[in-house]
Every structure is written in structure tokens, then in C-alpha cells.
PDB file of C-alpha atoms in Angstrom:
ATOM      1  CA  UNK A 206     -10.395 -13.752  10.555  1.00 88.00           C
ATOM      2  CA  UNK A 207      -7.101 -14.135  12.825  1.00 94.00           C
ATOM      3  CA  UNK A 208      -4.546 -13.936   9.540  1.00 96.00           C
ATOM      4  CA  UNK A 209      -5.931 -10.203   9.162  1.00 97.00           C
ATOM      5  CA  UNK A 210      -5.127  -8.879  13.256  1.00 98.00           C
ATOM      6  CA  UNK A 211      -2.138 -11.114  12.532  1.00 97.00           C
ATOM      7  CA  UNK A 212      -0.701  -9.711  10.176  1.00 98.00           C
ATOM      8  CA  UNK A 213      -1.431  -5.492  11.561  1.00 98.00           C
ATOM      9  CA  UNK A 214       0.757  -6.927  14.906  1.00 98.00           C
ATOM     10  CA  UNK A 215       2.972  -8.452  13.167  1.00 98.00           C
ATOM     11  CA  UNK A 216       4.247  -5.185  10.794  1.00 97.00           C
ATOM     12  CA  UNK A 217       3.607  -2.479  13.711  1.00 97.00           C
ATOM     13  CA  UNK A 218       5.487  -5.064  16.890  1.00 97.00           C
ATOM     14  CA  UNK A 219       9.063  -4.711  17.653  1.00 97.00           C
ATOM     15  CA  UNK A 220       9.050  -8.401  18.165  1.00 97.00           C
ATOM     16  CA  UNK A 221       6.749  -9.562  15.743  1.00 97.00           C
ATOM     17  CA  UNK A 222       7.973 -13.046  16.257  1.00 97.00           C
ATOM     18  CA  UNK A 223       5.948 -12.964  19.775  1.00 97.00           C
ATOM     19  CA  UNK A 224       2.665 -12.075  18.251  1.00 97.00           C
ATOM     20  CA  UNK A 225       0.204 -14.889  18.447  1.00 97.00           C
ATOM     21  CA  UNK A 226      -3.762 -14.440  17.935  1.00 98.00           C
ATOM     22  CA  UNK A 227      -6.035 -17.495  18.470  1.00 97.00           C
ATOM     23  CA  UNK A 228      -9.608 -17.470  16.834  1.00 95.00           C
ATOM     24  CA  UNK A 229     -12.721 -19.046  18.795  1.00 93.00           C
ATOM     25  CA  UNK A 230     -16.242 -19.307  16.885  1.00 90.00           C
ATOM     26  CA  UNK A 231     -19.369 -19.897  18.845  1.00 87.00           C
ATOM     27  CA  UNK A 232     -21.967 -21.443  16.991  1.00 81.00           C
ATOM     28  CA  UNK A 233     -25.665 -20.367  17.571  1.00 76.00           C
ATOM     29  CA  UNK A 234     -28.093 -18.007  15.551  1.00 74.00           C
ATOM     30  CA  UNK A 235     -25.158 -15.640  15.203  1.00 77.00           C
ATOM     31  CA  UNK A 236     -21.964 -17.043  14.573  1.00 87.00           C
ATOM     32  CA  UNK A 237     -19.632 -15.470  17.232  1.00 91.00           C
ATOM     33  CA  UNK A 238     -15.812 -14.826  16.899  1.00 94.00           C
ATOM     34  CA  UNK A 239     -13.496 -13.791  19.436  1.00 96.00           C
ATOM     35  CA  UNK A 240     -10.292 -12.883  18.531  1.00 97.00           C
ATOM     36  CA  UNK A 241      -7.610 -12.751  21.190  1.00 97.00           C
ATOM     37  CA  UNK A 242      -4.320 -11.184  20.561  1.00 98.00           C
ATOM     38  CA  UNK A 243      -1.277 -11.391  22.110  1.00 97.00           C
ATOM     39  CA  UNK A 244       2.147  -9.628  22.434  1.00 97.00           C
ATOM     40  CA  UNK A 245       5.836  -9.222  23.747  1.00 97.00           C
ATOM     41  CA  UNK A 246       4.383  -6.588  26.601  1.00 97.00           C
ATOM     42  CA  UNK A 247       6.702  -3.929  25.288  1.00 96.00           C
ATOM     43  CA  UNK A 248       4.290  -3.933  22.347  1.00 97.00           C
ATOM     44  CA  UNK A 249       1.343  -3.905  24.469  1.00 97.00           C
ATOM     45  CA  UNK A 250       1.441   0.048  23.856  1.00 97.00           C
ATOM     46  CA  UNK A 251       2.062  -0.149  20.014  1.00 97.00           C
ATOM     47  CA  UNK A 252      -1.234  -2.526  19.353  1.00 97.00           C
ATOM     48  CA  UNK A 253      -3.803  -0.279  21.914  1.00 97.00           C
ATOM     49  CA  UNK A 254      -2.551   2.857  20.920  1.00 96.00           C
ATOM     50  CA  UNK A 255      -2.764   6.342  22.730  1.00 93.00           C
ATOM     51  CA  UNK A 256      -6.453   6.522  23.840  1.00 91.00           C
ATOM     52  CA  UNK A 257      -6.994   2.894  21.880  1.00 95.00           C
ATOM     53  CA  UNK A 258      -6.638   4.666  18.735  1.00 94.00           C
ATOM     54  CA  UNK A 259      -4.734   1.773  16.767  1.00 97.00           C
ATOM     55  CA  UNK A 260      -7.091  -0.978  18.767  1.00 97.00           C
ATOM     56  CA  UNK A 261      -9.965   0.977  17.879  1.00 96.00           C
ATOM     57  CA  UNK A 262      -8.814   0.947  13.626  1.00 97.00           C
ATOM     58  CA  UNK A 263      -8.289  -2.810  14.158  1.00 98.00           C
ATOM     59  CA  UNK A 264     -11.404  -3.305  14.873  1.00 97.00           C
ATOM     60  CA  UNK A 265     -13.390  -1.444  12.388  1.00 96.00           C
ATOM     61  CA  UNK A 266     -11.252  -3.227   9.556  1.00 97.00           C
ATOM     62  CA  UNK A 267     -12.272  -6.460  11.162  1.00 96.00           C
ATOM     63  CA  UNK A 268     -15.899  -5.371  11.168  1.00 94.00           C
ATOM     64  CA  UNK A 269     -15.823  -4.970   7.497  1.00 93.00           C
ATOM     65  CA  UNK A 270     -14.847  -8.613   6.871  1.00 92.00           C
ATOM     66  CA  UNK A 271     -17.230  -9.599   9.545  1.00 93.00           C
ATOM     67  CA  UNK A 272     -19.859  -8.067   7.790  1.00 91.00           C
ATOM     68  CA  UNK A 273     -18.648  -9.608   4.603  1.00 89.00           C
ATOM     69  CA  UNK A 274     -18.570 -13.015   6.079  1.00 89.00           C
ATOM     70  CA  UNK A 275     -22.033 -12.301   8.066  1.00 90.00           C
ATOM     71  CA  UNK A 276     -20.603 -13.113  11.861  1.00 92.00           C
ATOM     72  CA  UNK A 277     -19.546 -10.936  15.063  1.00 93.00           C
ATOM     73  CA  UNK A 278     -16.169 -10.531  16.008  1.00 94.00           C
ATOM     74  CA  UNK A 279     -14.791  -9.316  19.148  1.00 95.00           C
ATOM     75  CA  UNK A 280     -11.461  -8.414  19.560  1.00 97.00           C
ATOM     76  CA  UNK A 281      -9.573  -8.789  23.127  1.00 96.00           C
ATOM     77  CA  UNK A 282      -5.753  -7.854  23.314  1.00 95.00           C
ATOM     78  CA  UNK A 283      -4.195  -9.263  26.383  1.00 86.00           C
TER      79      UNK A 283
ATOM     80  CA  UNK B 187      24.180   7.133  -7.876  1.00 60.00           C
ATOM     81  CA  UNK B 188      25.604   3.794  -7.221  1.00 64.00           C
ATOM     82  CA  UNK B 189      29.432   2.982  -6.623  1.00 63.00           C
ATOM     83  CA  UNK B 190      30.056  -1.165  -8.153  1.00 65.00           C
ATOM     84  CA  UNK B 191      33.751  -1.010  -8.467  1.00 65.00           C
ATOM     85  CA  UNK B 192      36.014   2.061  -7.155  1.00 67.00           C
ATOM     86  CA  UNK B 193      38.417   2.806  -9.416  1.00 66.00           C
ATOM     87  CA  UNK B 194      42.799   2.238  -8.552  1.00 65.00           C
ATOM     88  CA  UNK B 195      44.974   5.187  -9.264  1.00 65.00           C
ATOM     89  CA  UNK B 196      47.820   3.060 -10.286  1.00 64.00           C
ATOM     90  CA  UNK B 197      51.417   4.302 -10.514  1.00 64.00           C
ATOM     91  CA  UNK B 198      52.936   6.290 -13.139  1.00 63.00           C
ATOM     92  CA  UNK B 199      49.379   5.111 -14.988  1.00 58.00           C
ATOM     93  CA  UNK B 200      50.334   1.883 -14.891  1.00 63.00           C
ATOM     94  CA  UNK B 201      48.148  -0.752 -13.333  1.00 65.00           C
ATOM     95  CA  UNK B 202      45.143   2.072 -12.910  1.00 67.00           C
ATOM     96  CA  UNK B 203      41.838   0.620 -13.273  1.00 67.00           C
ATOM     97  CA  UNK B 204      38.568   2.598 -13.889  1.00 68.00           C
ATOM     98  CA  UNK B 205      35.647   2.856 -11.521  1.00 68.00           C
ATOM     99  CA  UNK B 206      32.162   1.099 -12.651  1.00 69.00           C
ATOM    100  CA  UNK B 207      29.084   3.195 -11.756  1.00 67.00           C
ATOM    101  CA  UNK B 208      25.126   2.839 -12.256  1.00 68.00           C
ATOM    102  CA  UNK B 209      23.831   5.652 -12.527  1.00 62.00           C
ATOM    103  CA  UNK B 210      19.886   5.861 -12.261  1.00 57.00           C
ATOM    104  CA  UNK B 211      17.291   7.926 -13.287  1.00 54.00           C
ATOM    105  CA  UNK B 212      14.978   9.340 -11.249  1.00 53.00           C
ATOM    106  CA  UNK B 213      12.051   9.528 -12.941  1.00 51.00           C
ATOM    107  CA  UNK B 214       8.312   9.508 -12.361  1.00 53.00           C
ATOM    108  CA  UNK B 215       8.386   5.743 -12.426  1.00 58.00           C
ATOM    109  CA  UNK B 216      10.921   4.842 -10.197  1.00 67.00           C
ATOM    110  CA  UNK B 217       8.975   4.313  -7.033  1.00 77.00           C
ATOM    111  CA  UNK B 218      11.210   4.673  -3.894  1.00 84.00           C
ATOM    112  CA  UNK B 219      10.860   1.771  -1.301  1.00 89.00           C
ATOM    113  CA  UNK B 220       8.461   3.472   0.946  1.00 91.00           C
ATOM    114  CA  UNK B 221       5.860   3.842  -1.848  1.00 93.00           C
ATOM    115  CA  UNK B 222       6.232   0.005  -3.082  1.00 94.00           C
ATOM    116  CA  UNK B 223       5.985  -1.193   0.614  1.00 95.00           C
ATOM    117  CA  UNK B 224       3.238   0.919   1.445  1.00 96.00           C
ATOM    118  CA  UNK B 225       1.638  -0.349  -1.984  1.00 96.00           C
ATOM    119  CA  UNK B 226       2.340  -3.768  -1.219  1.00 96.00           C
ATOM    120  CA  UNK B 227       0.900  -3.298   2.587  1.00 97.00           C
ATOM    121  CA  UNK B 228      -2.432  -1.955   1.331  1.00 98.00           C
ATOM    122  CA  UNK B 229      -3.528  -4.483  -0.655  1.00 97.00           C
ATOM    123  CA  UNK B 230      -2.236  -7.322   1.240  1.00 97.00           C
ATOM    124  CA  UNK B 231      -4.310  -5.838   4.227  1.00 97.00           C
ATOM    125  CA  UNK B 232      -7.748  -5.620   1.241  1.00 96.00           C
ATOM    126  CA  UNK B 233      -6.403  -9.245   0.195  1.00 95.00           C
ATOM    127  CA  UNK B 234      -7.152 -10.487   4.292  1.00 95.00           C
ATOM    128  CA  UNK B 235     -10.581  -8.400   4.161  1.00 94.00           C
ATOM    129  CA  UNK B 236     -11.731 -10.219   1.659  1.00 91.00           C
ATOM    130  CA  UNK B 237     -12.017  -7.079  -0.513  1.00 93.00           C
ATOM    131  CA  UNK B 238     -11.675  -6.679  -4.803  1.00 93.00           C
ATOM    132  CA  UNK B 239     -10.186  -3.241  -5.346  1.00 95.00           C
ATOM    133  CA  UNK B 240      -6.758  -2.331  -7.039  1.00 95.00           C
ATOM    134  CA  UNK B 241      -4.244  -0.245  -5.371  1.00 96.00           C
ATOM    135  CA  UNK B 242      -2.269   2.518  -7.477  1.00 94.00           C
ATOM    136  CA  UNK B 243      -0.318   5.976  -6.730  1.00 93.00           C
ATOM    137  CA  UNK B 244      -1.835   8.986  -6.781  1.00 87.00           C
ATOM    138  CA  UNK B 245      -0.202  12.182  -7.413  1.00 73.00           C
ATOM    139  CA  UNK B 246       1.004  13.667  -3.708  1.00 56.00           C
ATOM    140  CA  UNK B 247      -0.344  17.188  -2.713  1.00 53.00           C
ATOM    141  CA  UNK B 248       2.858  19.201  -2.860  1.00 51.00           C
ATOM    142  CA  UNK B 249       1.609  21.547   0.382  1.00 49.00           C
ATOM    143  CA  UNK B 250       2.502  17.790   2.241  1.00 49.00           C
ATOM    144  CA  UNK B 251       5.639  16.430   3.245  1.00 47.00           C
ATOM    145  CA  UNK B 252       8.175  18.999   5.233  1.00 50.00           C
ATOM    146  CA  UNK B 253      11.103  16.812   5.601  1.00 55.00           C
ATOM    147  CA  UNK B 254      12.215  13.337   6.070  1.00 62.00           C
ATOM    148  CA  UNK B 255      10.418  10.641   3.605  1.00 74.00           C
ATOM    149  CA  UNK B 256       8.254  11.834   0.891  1.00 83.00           C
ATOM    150  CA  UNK B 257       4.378  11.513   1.433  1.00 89.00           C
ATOM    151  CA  UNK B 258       2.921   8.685  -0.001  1.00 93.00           C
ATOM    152  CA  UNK B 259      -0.829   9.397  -1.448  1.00 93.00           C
ATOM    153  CA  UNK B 260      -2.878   5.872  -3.010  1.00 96.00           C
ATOM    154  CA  UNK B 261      -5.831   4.991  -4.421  1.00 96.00           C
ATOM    155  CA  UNK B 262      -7.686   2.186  -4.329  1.00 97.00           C
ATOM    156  CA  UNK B 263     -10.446   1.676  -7.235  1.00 96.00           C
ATOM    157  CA  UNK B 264     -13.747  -1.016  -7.613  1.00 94.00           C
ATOM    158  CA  UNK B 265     -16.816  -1.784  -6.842  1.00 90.00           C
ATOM    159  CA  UNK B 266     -19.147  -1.530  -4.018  1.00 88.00           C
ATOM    160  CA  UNK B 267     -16.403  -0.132  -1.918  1.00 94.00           C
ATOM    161  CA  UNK B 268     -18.452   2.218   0.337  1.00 93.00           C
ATOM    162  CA  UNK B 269     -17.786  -0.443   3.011  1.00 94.00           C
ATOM    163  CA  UNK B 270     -14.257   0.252   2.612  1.00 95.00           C
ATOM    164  CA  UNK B 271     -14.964   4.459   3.447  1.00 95.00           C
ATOM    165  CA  UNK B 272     -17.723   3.486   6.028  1.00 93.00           C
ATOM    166  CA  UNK B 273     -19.495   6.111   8.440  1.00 87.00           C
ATOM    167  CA  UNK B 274     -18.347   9.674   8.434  1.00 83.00           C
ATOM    168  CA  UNK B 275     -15.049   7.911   6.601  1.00 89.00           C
ATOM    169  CA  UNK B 276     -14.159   6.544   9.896  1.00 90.00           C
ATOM    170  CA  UNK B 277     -13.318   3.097   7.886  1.00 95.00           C
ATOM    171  CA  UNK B 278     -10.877   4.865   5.820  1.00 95.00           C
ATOM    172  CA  UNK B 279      -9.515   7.067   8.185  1.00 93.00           C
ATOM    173  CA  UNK B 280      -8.747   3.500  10.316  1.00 96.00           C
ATOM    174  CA  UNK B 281      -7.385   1.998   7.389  1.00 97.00           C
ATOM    175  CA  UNK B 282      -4.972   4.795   6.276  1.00 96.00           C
ATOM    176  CA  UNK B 283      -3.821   5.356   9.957  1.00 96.00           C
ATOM    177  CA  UNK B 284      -2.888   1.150  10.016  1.00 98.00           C
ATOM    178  CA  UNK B 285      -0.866   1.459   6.589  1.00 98.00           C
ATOM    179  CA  UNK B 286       0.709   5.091   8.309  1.00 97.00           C
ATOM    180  CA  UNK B 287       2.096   2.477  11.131  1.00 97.00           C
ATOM    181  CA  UNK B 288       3.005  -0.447   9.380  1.00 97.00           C
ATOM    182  CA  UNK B 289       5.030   1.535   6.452  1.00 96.00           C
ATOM    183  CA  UNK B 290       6.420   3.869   9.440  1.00 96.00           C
ATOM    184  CA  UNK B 291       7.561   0.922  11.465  1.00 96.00           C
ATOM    185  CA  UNK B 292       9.170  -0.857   8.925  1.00 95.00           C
ATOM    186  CA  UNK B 293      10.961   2.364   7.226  1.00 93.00           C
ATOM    187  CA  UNK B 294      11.995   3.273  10.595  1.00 93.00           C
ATOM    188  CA  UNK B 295      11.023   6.705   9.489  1.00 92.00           C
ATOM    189  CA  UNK B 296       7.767   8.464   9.794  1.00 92.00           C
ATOM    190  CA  UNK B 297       6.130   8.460   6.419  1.00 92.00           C
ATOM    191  CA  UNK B 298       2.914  10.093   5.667  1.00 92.00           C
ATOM    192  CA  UNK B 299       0.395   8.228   3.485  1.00 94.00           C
ATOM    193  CA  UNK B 300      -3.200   9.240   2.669  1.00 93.00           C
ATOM    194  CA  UNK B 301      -5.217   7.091   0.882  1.00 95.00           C
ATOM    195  CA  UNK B 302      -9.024   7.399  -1.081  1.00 95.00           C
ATOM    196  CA  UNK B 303     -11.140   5.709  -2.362  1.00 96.00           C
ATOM    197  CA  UNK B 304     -12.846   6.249  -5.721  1.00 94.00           C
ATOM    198  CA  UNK B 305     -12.051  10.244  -5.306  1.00 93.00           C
ATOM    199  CA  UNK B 306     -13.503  10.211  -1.799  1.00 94.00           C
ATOM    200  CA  UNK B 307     -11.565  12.523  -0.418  1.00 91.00           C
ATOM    201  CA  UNK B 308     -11.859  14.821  -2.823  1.00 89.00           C
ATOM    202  CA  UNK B 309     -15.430  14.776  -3.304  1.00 92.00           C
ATOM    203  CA  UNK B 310     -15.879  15.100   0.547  1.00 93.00           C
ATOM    204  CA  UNK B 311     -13.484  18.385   0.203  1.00 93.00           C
ATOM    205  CA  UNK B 312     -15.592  19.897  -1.731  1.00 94.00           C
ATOM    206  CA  UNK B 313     -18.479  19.730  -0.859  1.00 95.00           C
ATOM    207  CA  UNK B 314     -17.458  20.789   2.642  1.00 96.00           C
ATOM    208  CA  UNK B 315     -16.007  23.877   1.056  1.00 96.00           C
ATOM    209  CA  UNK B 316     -19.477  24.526  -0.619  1.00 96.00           C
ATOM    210  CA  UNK B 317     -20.939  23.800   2.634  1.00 96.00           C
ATOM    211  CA  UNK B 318     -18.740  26.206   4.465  1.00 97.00           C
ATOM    212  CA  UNK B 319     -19.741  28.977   2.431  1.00 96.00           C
ATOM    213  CA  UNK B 320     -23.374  28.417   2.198  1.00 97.00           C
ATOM    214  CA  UNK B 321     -23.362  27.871   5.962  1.00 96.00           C
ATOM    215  CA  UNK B 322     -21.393  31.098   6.413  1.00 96.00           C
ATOM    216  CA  UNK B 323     -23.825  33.125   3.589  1.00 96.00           C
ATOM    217  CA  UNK B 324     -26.662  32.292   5.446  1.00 96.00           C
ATOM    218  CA  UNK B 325     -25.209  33.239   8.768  1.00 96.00           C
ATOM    219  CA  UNK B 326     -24.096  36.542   7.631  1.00 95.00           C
ATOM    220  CA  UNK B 327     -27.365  37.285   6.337  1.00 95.00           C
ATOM    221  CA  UNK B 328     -28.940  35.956   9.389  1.00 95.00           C
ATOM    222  CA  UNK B 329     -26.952  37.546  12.436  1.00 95.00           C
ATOM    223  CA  UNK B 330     -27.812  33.639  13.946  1.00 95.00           C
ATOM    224  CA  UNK B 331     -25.059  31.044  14.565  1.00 95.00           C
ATOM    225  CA  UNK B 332     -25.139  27.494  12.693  1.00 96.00           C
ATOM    226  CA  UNK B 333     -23.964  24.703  14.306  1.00 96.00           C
ATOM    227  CA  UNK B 334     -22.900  21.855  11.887  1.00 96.00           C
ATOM    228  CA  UNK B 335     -22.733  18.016  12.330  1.00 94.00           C
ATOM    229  CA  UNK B 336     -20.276  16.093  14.391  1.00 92.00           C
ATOM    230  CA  UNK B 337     -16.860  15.646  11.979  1.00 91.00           C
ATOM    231  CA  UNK B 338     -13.525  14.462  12.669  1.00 87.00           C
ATOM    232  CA  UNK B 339     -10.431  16.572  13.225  1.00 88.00           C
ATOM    233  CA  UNK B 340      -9.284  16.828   9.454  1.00 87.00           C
ATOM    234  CA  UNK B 341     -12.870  17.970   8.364  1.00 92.00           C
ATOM    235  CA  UNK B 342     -13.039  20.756  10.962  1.00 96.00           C
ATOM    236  CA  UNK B 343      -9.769  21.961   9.952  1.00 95.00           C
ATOM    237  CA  UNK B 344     -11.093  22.309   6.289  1.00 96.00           C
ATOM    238  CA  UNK B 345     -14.019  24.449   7.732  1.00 97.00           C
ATOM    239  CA  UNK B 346     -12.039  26.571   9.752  1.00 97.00           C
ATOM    240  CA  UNK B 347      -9.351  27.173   7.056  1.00 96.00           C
ATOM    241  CA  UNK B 348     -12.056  27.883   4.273  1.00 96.00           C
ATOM    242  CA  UNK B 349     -13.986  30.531   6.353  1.00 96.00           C
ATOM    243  CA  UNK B 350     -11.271  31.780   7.759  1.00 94.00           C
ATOM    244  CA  UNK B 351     -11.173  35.003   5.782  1.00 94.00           C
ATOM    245  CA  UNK B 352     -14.863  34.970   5.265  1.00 95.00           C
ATOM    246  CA  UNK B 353     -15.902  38.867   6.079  1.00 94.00           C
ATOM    247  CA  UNK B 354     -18.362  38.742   9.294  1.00 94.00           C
ATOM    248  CA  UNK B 355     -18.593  35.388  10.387  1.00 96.00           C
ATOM    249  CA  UNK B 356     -15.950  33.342  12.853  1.00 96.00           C
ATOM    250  CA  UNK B 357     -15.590  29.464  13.490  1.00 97.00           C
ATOM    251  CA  UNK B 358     -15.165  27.584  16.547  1.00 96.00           C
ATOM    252  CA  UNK B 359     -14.929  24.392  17.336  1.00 96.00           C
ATOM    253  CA  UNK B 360     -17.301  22.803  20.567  1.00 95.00           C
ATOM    254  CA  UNK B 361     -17.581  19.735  21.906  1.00 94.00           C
ATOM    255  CA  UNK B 362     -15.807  16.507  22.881  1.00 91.00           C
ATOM    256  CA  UNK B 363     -14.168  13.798  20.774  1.00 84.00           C
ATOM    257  CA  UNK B 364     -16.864  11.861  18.404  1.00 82.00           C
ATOM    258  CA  UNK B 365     -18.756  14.824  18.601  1.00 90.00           C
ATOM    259  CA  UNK B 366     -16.984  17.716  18.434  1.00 94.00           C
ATOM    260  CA  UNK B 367     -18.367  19.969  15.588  1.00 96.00           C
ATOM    261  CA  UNK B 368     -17.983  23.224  14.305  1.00 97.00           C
ATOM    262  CA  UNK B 369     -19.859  26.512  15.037  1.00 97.00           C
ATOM    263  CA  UNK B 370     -20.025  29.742  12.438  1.00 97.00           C
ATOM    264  CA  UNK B 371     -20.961  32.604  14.875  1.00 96.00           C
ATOM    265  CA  UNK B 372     -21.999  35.892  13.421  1.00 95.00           C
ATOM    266  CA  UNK B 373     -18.855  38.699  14.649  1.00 88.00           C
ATOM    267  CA  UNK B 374     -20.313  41.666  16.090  1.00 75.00           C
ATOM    268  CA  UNK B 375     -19.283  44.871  15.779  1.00 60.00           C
TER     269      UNK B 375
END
């Protein structure tokens, strides 16, 4: 899941070298994932986006594979 | 054109040596940087979501592309990819705004790319443009307004620029964000 929000930071940060994103699953009846990404703060504003707008398209992509792989992903950028 | 060697003038002709040049073609197949990243971005990005598809070029719309780099228009092809254009397109529209910003960023130039999906796009086009007159047929005949479903900015825009010499009728958009949508009033007298 991470390699995917991974690699969108990576190609839209200035610093792309301080980009990390750790991955935590929860087991249960619904696998959970949360995602949390995090960045030089300069590039705070180039991964949320005006109004979220680039947060928001990260998200949807990642709901595609989530639906592929049959678990829930949440994605928290801080 | 591409300078290897410049060339001497020598003296008197003596000692002069000529310049070596490459000269390239440009031709429909030479893809220029921004297209091969952007190419290479887009299905590295369906690689990570797990998603079969193949990624080619598709012939730019010349209306795009005042200025700066040339608009990049792709097309990815397979199976089963309605998960790829998702509700209302919003998955596409996502997708195609992340491949905007990652080409942009690394070109350090701000380079348009649209991208469909099995001919979404254009299938969507039209039949909003057949919906946009039907819509406006039956409000002329009518005298009523027709309000029609929430779309996003793009699809409005088609609406408004397809009616927009349509004798009669008049479109406006109302609403906020998700749901803004367009409205075909009847123009009185």
C-alpha cells in the first residue's frame, strides 16, 4: 500500500529525500490500514493541496487498490 | 539540431577543421521528454495499484496547449477498468490531476496531460452534447426550466459551451462544489 503514496510524494516534493510513509494493518473482520505520510514542512502544501485537492486524488487512487486487495485504508499526512 | 564538435577557422585554410552536427528529425515518433516521462509516470503509478492496462499516446486536441510545453493526451487500454474511471469519473479526473503534478514538477514547466480510458472521455462528450440538446429541445418546447445532475467543472463547461447559441434557452450554473449542476432556463421575451 505505502510504495504507491510513496512514490506520488516523492515525484510532486521539493525534497523528496524527506518523504517517509509508514504502513500499520489492524487485523479484525476488516483488515484496517493506516497510512501516515510525512514531509519536509515546506511540502506540507504540495501533498494537501489547495482545498485538499491533491490529498483528496491520493486517496481515491488508494481506494482503488484497497478495493482490489479487499481492506480499508486511511490516509493521515502529518 | 545538435552541435558535437564546432568547427576551427584555421589560417590561410590551413589547420581548419569542420564542425560535426546531428541533426534530428522531428517526426511523429520522436516523443519529447515530457511525453516519455509522463508515459513512464502513468503506468508506474497502474504498476503500484495493482492494475493490467497499457499506456500509449493519443493524438492531442490541437484547440489545447497555448504556450510553453506541448499537451500531453494518453490512453490507457484493458479490461475491467471501470474502477480506474470510477464515480462521475472522479477516479480519473484524480488520476490525471496526480500525473499533471508529477510530470509538471519534474519538467519544471507546467505541462498539460489528459488522459482516458477506453474512449471515456469521448464517449462521455458526447453524450453530454446529445443530452444538452435534448434537455434544451424539451425546454424550449416547454417554457419550464431543467435542472440536470450534479457534474464537475469540465462537464458543465461542455453544457454551457454546446447550448450556448441554442435559440431560446440560457444555462446557468447553481450550487456549491460536489454539487453544483447546471440549469437550462427558458429566455423570455
Amino acid at each position: 500500500m505505502k510504495e504507491l503514496i510513496e512514490y506520488i510524494a516523492k515525484s510532486i516534493a521539493n525534497n523528496p529525500d524527506a518523504v517517509v510513509v509508514t504502513e500499520e494493518r489492524e487485523d479484525g473482520d476488516d483488515e484496517r490500514v493506516t497510512l501516515k505520510l510525512q514531509v519536509d514542512p515546506e511540502d506540507m502544501g504540495r501533498v494537501i493541496g489547495k482545498q485538499g485537492r491533491v490529498a483528496q486524488a491520493m486517496r481515491t487512487l488508494l481506494r482503488v487498490k484497497a478495493v482490489k486487495e479487499g481492506v480499508r485504508v486511511n490516509l493521515e499526512i502529518g | 539540431m545538435e552541435v558535437l564538435k564546432k568547427g576551427r577557422p584555421g589560417f590561410l585554410g590551413l589547420g581548419a577543421e569542420e564542425a560535426t552536427v546531428r541533426v534530428t528529425k522531428r517526426s511523429a515518433e520522436a516523443e519529447p521528454a515530457s511525453v516519455i516521462l509522463a508515459e513512464e509516470i502513468l503506468e508506474k503509478l497502474l504498476a503500484l495499484m495493482k492494475i493490467r492496462a497499457s499506456v500509449g499516446l493519443k493524438q492531442p486536441s490541437p484547440q489545447e496547449g497555448a504556450g510553453g510545453l506541448a499537451p500531453i493526451a494518453l490512453e490507457i487500454t484493458g479490461e475491467d477498468l471501470g474502477i480506474l474511471i470510477g464515480r462521475r469519473g472522479q477516479t480519473l479526473s484524480s488520476l490525471q490531476y496526480l500525473v499533471y503534478l508529477m510530470v509538471s514538477q519534474q519538467m519544471k514547466a507546467r505541462v498539460s496531460v489528459t488522459i482516458d480510458v477506453e474512449g471515456y472521455r469521448e464517449r462521455r462528450e458526447a453524450a453530454l452534447r446529445n443530452l444538452a440538446q435534448r434537455m434544451a429541445e424539451g425546454v424550449k418546447a416547454s417554457r419550464q426550466s431543467v435542472t440536470l445532475e450534479p457534474m464537475p467543472p469540465r462537464e458543465r463547461r461542455l453544457i454551457h459551451l454546446a447550448l450556448q447559441d441554442y435559440p431560446d434557452v440560457v444555462t446557468q450554473s447553481i450550487g456549491e462544489g460536489e454539487d453544483r449542476k447546471v440549469t437550462i432556463l427558458y429566455k423570455k421575451e
